[in-house]
């Protein structure tokens, strides 16, 4: 929270740097301190390894401050121009979009970013850029459900699963983005009918995390649910035999392979509107999608690399290749409010 006058000098320096960057090699021209402040809402161990590797490669230290996305947004809003944040990092395009919508990100672009990040996996104006991907999968109890009965999200809303679905709360960003993708593809009326159908199938009131839904299915509280793929992968990777036993009872599918493809979201970052080191922030963002970082991250990451040319971790690859939903991810942000309204209307708390 501390504000020092020298930060203004950094900001002026950055403007000069931006001009200089147009006509000189980038590495030599970032006339900013050799650290970058991250406000990060990601909760994955691999990130710390990335910070160390970035420092090793560039001499630039990553100083990360963690919090949940909503807290960090509020903090940036409160801090205003005095903020420490150079880069905001979060899972879920919905979270990134909310920070953009609050006017707290700035648009950036570069050849590296444009080349390495597929167009639909970033903000069209450059406010945020994906660096890894996650899929929303359906999980089901193997002794009660055939995989073809859960091949599509549509099926979770049908009478086959009356009293047999568990789900987490609708206030969760993953749930909002899941419904937002449906609004984008099929319209609000369809999305509302689907949400009402799933709501009618609940075995219990929405509660718990993604992992808790998998556990509830394994425990026989319900026959099916849905979650981000890495929560299932983590149980498979767990050193605890009880976790691995869960994945023996619970199968998964990448949904909607015969239709629109599986809903995919990103982890990504955006340069803070009031960054004191915008050059460093962009440098780190570019590095995150570079060969070096992507190849470093992929073998340990529970998420998919943002670039299709880079192989995911072997056990993640073993989950199978799948067709991805093809919608621009900023749509997830644009439809967040409508998704929240629909959930409320159908009584999905
Ligand atoms: Fe997560």
Short mmCIF file of C-alpha atoms and ligand atoms in Angstrom, two decimals:
data_model
loop_
_atom_site.label_atom_id
_atom_site.label_comp_id
_atom_site.label_asym_id
_atom_site.label_seq_id
_atom_site.Cartn_x
_atom_site.Cartn_y
_atom_site.Cartn_z
CA UNK A 1 0.00 0.00 0.00
CA UNK A 2 2.96 2.32 0.44
CA UNK A 3 3.39 4.96 -2.22
CA UNK A 4 6.75 6.55 -2.89
CA UNK A 5 7.38 9.47 -5.21
CA UNK A 6 10.03 7.47 -7.03
CA UNK A 7 7.27 5.35 -8.58
CA UNK A 8 6.24 8.35 -10.66
CA UNK A 9 9.74 8.48 -11.99
CA UNK A 10 9.45 4.82 -12.96
CA UNK A 11 6.20 5.52 -14.79
CA UNK A 12 7.79 8.33 -16.77
CA UNK A 13 10.74 6.10 -17.48
CA UNK A 14 8.37 3.47 -18.83
CA UNK A 15 6.87 5.89 -21.34
CA UNK A 16 10.33 6.75 -22.63
CA UNK A 17 11.14 3.05 -22.75
CA UNK A 18 8.07 2.30 -24.83
CA UNK A 19 9.26 4.79 -27.45
CA UNK A 20 12.78 3.41 -27.40
CA UNK A 21 11.48 -0.17 -27.69
CA UNK A 22 10.18 0.52 -31.19
CA UNK A 23 13.67 0.95 -32.60
CA UNK A 24 15.97 -1.19 -30.47
CA UNK A 25 16.23 -4.80 -29.25
CA UNK A 26 13.68 -5.24 -26.48
CA UNK A 27 15.86 -6.87 -23.83
CA UNK A 28 18.22 -3.95 -23.72
CA UNK A 29 15.56 -1.28 -23.58
CA UNK A 30 13.45 -2.03 -20.52
CA UNK A 31 14.61 0.81 -18.33
CA UNK A 32 12.72 -0.32 -15.26
CA UNK A 33 13.73 -1.90 -11.95
CA UNK A 34 14.56 -5.60 -12.16
CA UNK A 35 11.43 -6.80 -10.44
CA UNK A 36 7.78 -7.11 -11.31
CA UNK A 37 4.82 -7.17 -8.91
CA UNK A 38 2.15 -9.75 -9.54
CA UNK A 39 -1.29 -9.80 -8.03
CA UNK A 40 -2.18 -13.41 -8.56
CA UNK A 41 -5.35 -15.36 -7.89
CA UNK A 42 -3.87 -18.63 -9.11
CA UNK A 43 -3.45 -21.37 -6.56
CA UNK A 44 -1.09 -23.76 -8.32
CA UNK A 45 2.35 -24.86 -7.12
CA UNK A 46 3.93 -24.74 -10.58
CA UNK A 47 3.76 -20.94 -10.54
CA UNK A 48 6.59 -20.59 -8.01
CA UNK A 49 8.84 -22.65 -10.23
CA UNK A 50 7.99 -20.31 -13.12
CA UNK A 51 8.93 -17.21 -11.12
CA UNK A 52 12.31 -18.73 -10.29
CA UNK A 53 12.94 -19.71 -13.91
CA UNK A 54 12.01 -16.23 -15.13
CA UNK A 55 14.45 -14.67 -12.68
CA UNK A 56 17.12 -17.12 -13.78
CA UNK A 57 16.53 -16.29 -17.45
CA UNK A 58 16.16 -12.52 -17.17
CA UNK A 59 17.43 -11.36 -13.79
CA UNK A 60 13.97 -10.00 -13.07
CA UNK A 61 12.44 -10.99 -9.74
CA UNK A 62 8.76 -11.84 -9.59
CA UNK A 63 7.17 -10.56 -6.39
CA UNK A 64 3.82 -12.28 -6.12
CA UNK A 65 0.98 -11.31 -3.83
CA UNK A 66 -1.83 -13.81 -3.65
CA UNK A 67 -5.52 -13.48 -2.99
CA UNK A 68 -8.77 -14.50 -4.56
CA UNK A 69 -9.72 -12.72 -7.77
CA UNK A 70 -12.52 -10.64 -6.23
CA UNK A 71 -10.30 -9.49 -3.35
CA UNK A 72 -7.47 -8.54 -5.68
CA UNK A 73 -9.85 -6.62 -7.94
CA UNK A 74 -11.17 -4.67 -4.95
CA UNK A 75 -7.64 -4.05 -3.78
CA UNK A 76 -6.57 -2.67 -7.17
CA UNK A 77 -9.67 -0.49 -7.27
CA UNK A 78 -8.98 0.88 -3.79
CA UNK A 79 -5.29 1.44 -4.43
CA UNK A 80 -5.94 3.23 -7.71
CA UNK A 81 -2.86 4.91 -9.16
CA UNK A 82 -0.84 4.02 -6.05
CA UNK A 83 -1.19 0.27 -6.64
CA UNK A 84 1.81 -2.04 -6.48
CA UNK A 85 0.29 -4.29 -9.14
CA UNK A 86 2.15 -4.49 -12.45
CA UNK A 87 0.42 -7.64 -13.67
CA UNK A 88 -2.85 -9.26 -12.67
CA UNK A 89 -2.91 -13.04 -13.06
CA UNK A 90 -5.90 -15.29 -12.60
CA UNK A 91 -7.58 -18.46 -13.67
CA UNK A 92 -10.79 -18.06 -15.65
CA UNK A 93 -11.52 -15.53 -18.37
CA UNK A 94 -14.51 -14.40 -16.31
CA UNK A 95 -12.20 -13.14 -13.57
CA UNK A 96 -9.82 -11.48 -16.03
CA UNK A 97 -12.71 -9.82 -17.81
CA UNK A 98 -14.12 -8.36 -14.58
CA UNK A 99 -10.80 -6.63 -13.89
CA UNK A 100 -10.75 -5.32 -17.46
CA UNK A 101 -14.37 -4.18 -17.11
CA UNK A 102 -13.43 -2.27 -13.93
CA UNK A 103 -10.90 -0.32 -16.02
CA UNK A 104 -7.96 -1.78 -14.12
CA UNK A 105 -6.07 -3.35 -17.06
CA UNK A 106 -4.33 -1.77 -20.04
CA UNK A 107 -4.27 -3.10 -23.57
CA UNK A 108 -0.94 -4.44 -24.70
CA UNK A 109 0.21 -6.40 -27.70
CA UNK A 110 3.37 -7.68 -29.32
CA UNK A 111 4.41 -10.08 -32.03
CA UNK A 112 5.36 -12.68 -29.40
CA UNK A 113 1.95 -12.51 -27.74
CA UNK A 114 0.02 -12.47 -31.04
CA UNK A 115 1.99 -15.40 -32.43
CA UNK A 116 1.87 -17.61 -29.36
CA UNK A 117 -1.62 -17.08 -27.98
CA UNK A 118 -4.48 -18.34 -30.17
CA UNK A 119 -6.90 -15.51 -30.95
CA UNK A 120 -9.90 -16.89 -29.08
CA UNK A 121 -7.82 -17.47 -25.92
CA UNK A 122 -7.14 -13.81 -25.28
CA UNK A 123 -8.96 -10.52 -25.04
CA UNK A 124 -9.47 -9.07 -28.54
CA UNK A 125 -8.21 -5.69 -27.31
CA UNK A 126 -5.18 -7.13 -25.54
CA UNK A 127 -6.33 -6.54 -21.95
CA UNK A 128 -5.58 -10.16 -21.03
CA UNK A 129 -3.69 -13.08 -22.56
CA UNK A 130 -4.05 -16.79 -21.80
CA UNK A 131 -0.99 -18.85 -20.93
CA UNK A 132 -2.63 -22.18 -20.11
CA UNK A 133 -5.96 -23.93 -20.63
CA UNK A 134 -8.44 -25.96 -18.61
CA UNK A 135 -11.42 -28.05 -19.65
CA UNK A 136 -14.75 -28.50 -17.83
CA UNK A 137 -15.36 -32.23 -17.69
CA UNK A 138 -18.28 -34.41 -16.58
CA UNK A 139 -17.57 -36.99 -13.90
CA UNK A 140 -19.81 -40.00 -13.29
CA UNK A 141 -20.04 -43.05 -11.05
CA UNK A 142 -18.81 -45.98 -13.07
CA UNK A 143 -21.11 -48.54 -11.43
CA UNK A 144 -24.25 -46.52 -12.15
CA UNK A 145 -23.70 -44.61 -15.37
CA UNK A 146 -22.54 -45.46 -18.88
CA UNK A 147 -20.21 -42.86 -20.42
CA UNK A 148 -22.60 -42.33 -23.34
CA UNK A 149 -25.26 -41.21 -20.83
CA UNK A 150 -23.06 -38.24 -19.91
CA UNK A 151 -21.57 -37.47 -23.32
CA UNK A 152 -23.13 -34.00 -23.31
CA UNK A 153 -23.91 -31.31 -20.74
CA UNK A 154 -27.47 -31.44 -22.12
CA UNK A 155 -27.93 -34.91 -20.63
CA UNK A 156 -27.30 -33.67 -17.07
CA UNK A 157 -30.52 -31.66 -17.36
CA UNK A 158 -32.70 -34.59 -18.44
CA UNK A 159 -35.03 -36.83 -16.38
CA UNK A 160 -32.48 -39.69 -16.42
CA UNK A 161 -30.59 -37.91 -13.64
CA UNK A 162 -33.46 -36.86 -11.37
CA UNK A 163 -32.01 -36.53 -7.85
CA UNK A 164 -28.59 -37.66 -9.13
CA UNK A 165 -26.58 -34.49 -9.80
CA UNK A 166 -24.35 -32.55 -7.43
CA UNK A 167 -22.86 -29.17 -8.33
CA UNK A 168 -21.03 -26.34 -6.70
CA UNK A 169 -22.57 -22.95 -6.04
CA UNK A 170 -23.52 -20.69 -8.92
CA UNK A 171 -21.58 -17.78 -7.44
CA UNK A 172 -18.37 -19.59 -8.39
CA UNK A 173 -16.69 -18.17 -11.48
CA UNK A 174 -16.26 -21.60 -13.08
CA UNK A 175 -20.03 -22.11 -12.93
CA UNK A 176 -20.71 -18.62 -14.26
CA UNK A 177 -18.31 -19.19 -17.16
CA UNK A 178 -19.81 -22.61 -17.92
CA UNK A 179 -23.25 -21.06 -18.30
CA UNK A 180 -21.86 -17.99 -20.08
CA UNK A 181 -20.40 -20.24 -22.77
CA UNK A 182 -23.84 -21.73 -23.30
CA UNK A 183 -25.41 -18.27 -23.52
CA UNK A 184 -22.83 -17.37 -26.16
CA UNK A 185 -23.47 -20.51 -28.23
CA UNK A 186 -27.19 -21.14 -27.77
CA UNK A 187 -28.74 -18.03 -26.25
CA UNK A 188 -30.15 -17.11 -22.86
CA UNK A 189 -33.42 -19.02 -23.23
CA UNK A 190 -31.61 -22.30 -23.88
CA UNK A 191 -29.19 -21.59 -21.03
CA UNK A 192 -32.05 -20.99 -18.64
CA UNK A 193 -33.83 -24.21 -19.62
CA UNK A 194 -30.58 -26.14 -19.10
CA UNK A 195 -29.88 -24.57 -15.71
CA UNK A 196 -33.46 -25.26 -14.60
CA UNK A 197 -33.14 -28.89 -15.71
CA UNK A 198 -29.89 -29.44 -13.83
CA UNK A 199 -31.28 -27.63 -10.80
CA UNK A 200 -34.29 -29.98 -10.83
CA UNK A 201 -31.88 -32.94 -10.73
CA UNK A 202 -29.92 -31.86 -7.65
CA UNK A 203 -29.27 -34.52 -5.01
CA UNK A 204 -28.41 -31.79 -2.49
CA UNK A 205 -28.05 -28.02 -2.28
CA UNK A 206 -24.97 -26.71 -4.10
CA UNK A 207 -21.95 -26.78 -1.82
CA UNK A 208 -18.21 -27.36 -1.73
CA UNK A 209 -15.40 -27.19 -4.26
CA UNK A 210 -14.89 -28.95 -7.59
CA UNK A 211 -13.04 -31.73 -5.74
CA UNK A 212 -15.94 -32.09 -3.30
CA UNK A 213 -18.26 -32.82 -6.23
CA UNK A 214 -16.01 -35.67 -7.40
CA UNK A 215 -15.89 -37.03 -3.85
CA UNK A 216 -19.69 -36.85 -3.51
CA UNK A 217 -20.08 -38.86 -6.72
CA UNK A 218 -17.57 -41.45 -5.46
CA UNK A 219 -19.39 -41.65 -2.12
CA UNK A 220 -22.67 -42.43 -3.85
CA UNK A 221 -24.41 -39.15 -3.02
CA UNK A 222 -25.04 -38.63 -6.71
CA UNK A 223 -24.28 -40.25 -10.05
CA UNK A 224 -22.74 -37.32 -11.91
CA UNK A 225 -21.27 -33.84 -11.65
CA UNK A 226 -18.85 -31.60 -13.50
CA UNK A 227 -15.55 -29.96 -12.62
CA UNK A 228 -12.34 -28.58 -14.08
CA UNK A 229 -10.24 -31.42 -15.44
CA UNK A 230 -7.23 -30.80 -13.18
CA UNK A 231 -9.13 -31.57 -9.98
CA UNK A 232 -9.69 -35.07 -11.32
CA UNK A 233 -6.07 -35.28 -12.51
CA UNK A 234 -4.83 -34.26 -9.08
CA UNK A 235 -6.73 -37.11 -7.45
CA UNK A 236 -5.17 -39.48 -10.01
CA UNK A 237 -1.71 -38.06 -9.23
CA UNK A 238 -2.21 -38.09 -5.46
CA UNK A 239 0.16 -39.95 -3.19
CA UNK A 240 -2.83 -40.75 -0.99
CA UNK A 241 -4.30 -44.13 -1.98
CA UNK A 242 -7.75 -42.96 -0.86
CA UNK A 243 -7.65 -40.18 -3.49
CA UNK A 244 -6.65 -42.59 -6.22
CA UNK A 245 -9.44 -44.96 -5.14
CA UNK A 246 -11.90 -42.14 -5.89
CA UNK A 247 -10.84 -42.07 -9.52
CA UNK A 248 -11.32 -45.82 -9.72
CA UNK A 249 -15.00 -45.34 -8.82
CA UNK A 250 -15.47 -42.16 -10.84
CA UNK A 251 -14.97 -41.89 -14.60
CA UNK A 252 -14.84 -38.73 -16.68
CA UNK A 253 -15.71 -37.59 -20.18
CA UNK A 254 -14.73 -34.55 -22.21
CA UNK A 255 -18.33 -33.51 -22.96
CA UNK A 256 -19.97 -32.48 -26.21
CA UNK A 257 -17.53 -34.15 -28.57
CA UNK A 258 -20.35 -34.81 -31.04
CA UNK A 259 -21.49 -31.21 -30.74
CA UNK A 260 -19.85 -27.90 -29.98
CA UNK A 261 -16.83 -29.36 -28.17
CA UNK A 262 -15.81 -29.25 -24.52
CA UNK A 263 -15.98 -25.95 -22.67
CA UNK A 264 -12.43 -24.60 -22.28
CA UNK A 265 -11.21 -21.71 -20.17
CA UNK A 266 -7.81 -20.12 -19.56
CA UNK A 267 -5.38 -18.99 -16.97
CA UNK A 268 -4.04 -15.67 -18.07
CA UNK A 269 -2.66 -12.28 -17.19
CA UNK A 270 -3.13 -8.62 -17.98
CA UNK A 271 -0.93 -5.57 -17.44
CA UNK A 272 -2.35 -3.37 -14.69
CA UNK A 273 -3.70 -0.02 -15.79
CA UNK A 274 -1.52 1.76 -13.20
CA UNK A 275 1.52 -0.51 -13.47
CA UNK A 276 4.77 1.16 -12.43
CA UNK A 277 6.74 -1.41 -14.41
CA UNK A 278 4.57 -2.07 -17.47
CA UNK A 279 7.62 -3.11 -19.47
CA UNK A 280 8.48 -5.81 -16.93
CA UNK A 281 4.86 -6.92 -16.75
CA UNK A 282 4.74 -7.38 -20.52
CA UNK A 283 8.15 -9.05 -20.50
CA UNK A 284 6.87 -11.63 -18.00
CA UNK A 285 3.64 -12.13 -19.96
CA UNK A 286 5.62 -12.72 -23.16
CA UNK A 287 7.97 -15.09 -21.35
CA UNK A 288 5.01 -17.11 -20.03
CA UNK A 289 4.00 -18.02 -23.58
CA UNK A 290 7.56 -18.53 -24.85
CA UNK A 291 8.99 -21.94 -25.78
CA UNK A 292 11.09 -21.88 -22.64
CA UNK A 293 8.27 -21.28 -20.16
CA UNK A 294 5.70 -23.42 -21.94
CA UNK A 295 8.10 -26.37 -22.15
CA UNK A 296 9.07 -25.87 -18.52
CA UNK A 297 5.52 -25.60 -17.31
CA UNK A 298 3.93 -28.35 -19.41
CA UNK A 299 5.50 -31.42 -17.73
CA UNK A 300 4.45 -30.31 -14.22
CA UNK A 301 1.35 -28.29 -14.96
CA UNK A 302 -2.08 -29.76 -14.39
CA UNK A 303 -3.36 -27.52 -17.19
CA UNK A 304 -2.89 -27.72 -20.96
CA UNK A 305 -0.26 -25.51 -22.65
CA UNK A 306 -1.83 -22.51 -24.40
CA UNK A 307 -0.02 -23.49 -27.59
CA UNK A 308 -1.29 -26.56 -29.44
CA UNK A 309 2.25 -27.42 -30.58
CA UNK A 310 3.47 -28.09 -27.04
CA UNK A 311 2.68 -31.45 -25.43
CA UNK A 312 0.97 -31.53 -22.04
CA UNK A 313 2.25 -33.69 -19.15
CA UNK A 314 2.11 -37.41 -20.03
CA UNK A 315 -0.66 -38.23 -17.54
CA UNK A 316 -2.66 -35.22 -18.71
CA UNK A 317 -2.14 -36.26 -22.34
CA UNK A 318 -3.34 -39.74 -21.30
CA UNK A 319 -6.73 -38.23 -20.38
CA UNK A 320 -7.16 -38.04 -24.14
CA UNK A 321 -7.29 -35.56 -26.99
CA UNK A 322 -10.58 -33.75 -27.37
CA UNK A 323 -12.42 -31.21 -29.46
CA UNK A 324 -12.59 -27.77 -27.83
CA UNK A 325 -15.50 -25.39 -27.86
CA UNK A 326 -14.72 -22.61 -30.32
CA UNK A 327 -15.94 -19.35 -28.85
CA UNK A 328 -14.04 -16.13 -28.10
CA UNK A 329 -13.32 -16.24 -24.38
CA UNK A 330 -14.12 -12.61 -23.73
CA UNK A 331 -17.72 -13.76 -24.26
CA UNK A 332 -17.48 -15.51 -20.89
CA UNK A 333 -16.98 -12.11 -19.30
CA UNK A 334 -19.67 -10.38 -21.30
CA UNK A 335 -22.26 -12.97 -20.24
CA UNK A 336 -21.30 -13.25 -16.54
CA UNK A 337 -24.07 -10.98 -15.31
CA UNK A 338 -26.71 -12.74 -17.38
CA UNK A 339 -25.45 -16.14 -16.20
CA UNK A 340 -25.78 -14.98 -12.57
CA UNK A 341 -29.32 -13.75 -13.26
CA UNK A 342 -30.32 -17.08 -14.83
CA UNK A 343 -28.91 -19.14 -11.96
CA UNK A 344 -30.81 -16.98 -9.52
CA UNK A 345 -34.03 -17.29 -11.51
CA UNK A 346 -33.89 -21.09 -11.54
CA UNK A 347 -32.96 -21.27 -7.85
CA UNK A 348 -29.43 -22.65 -8.31
CA UNK A 349 -27.81 -21.02 -5.33
FE1 LIG B 1 -9.19 -24.12 -9.80
#
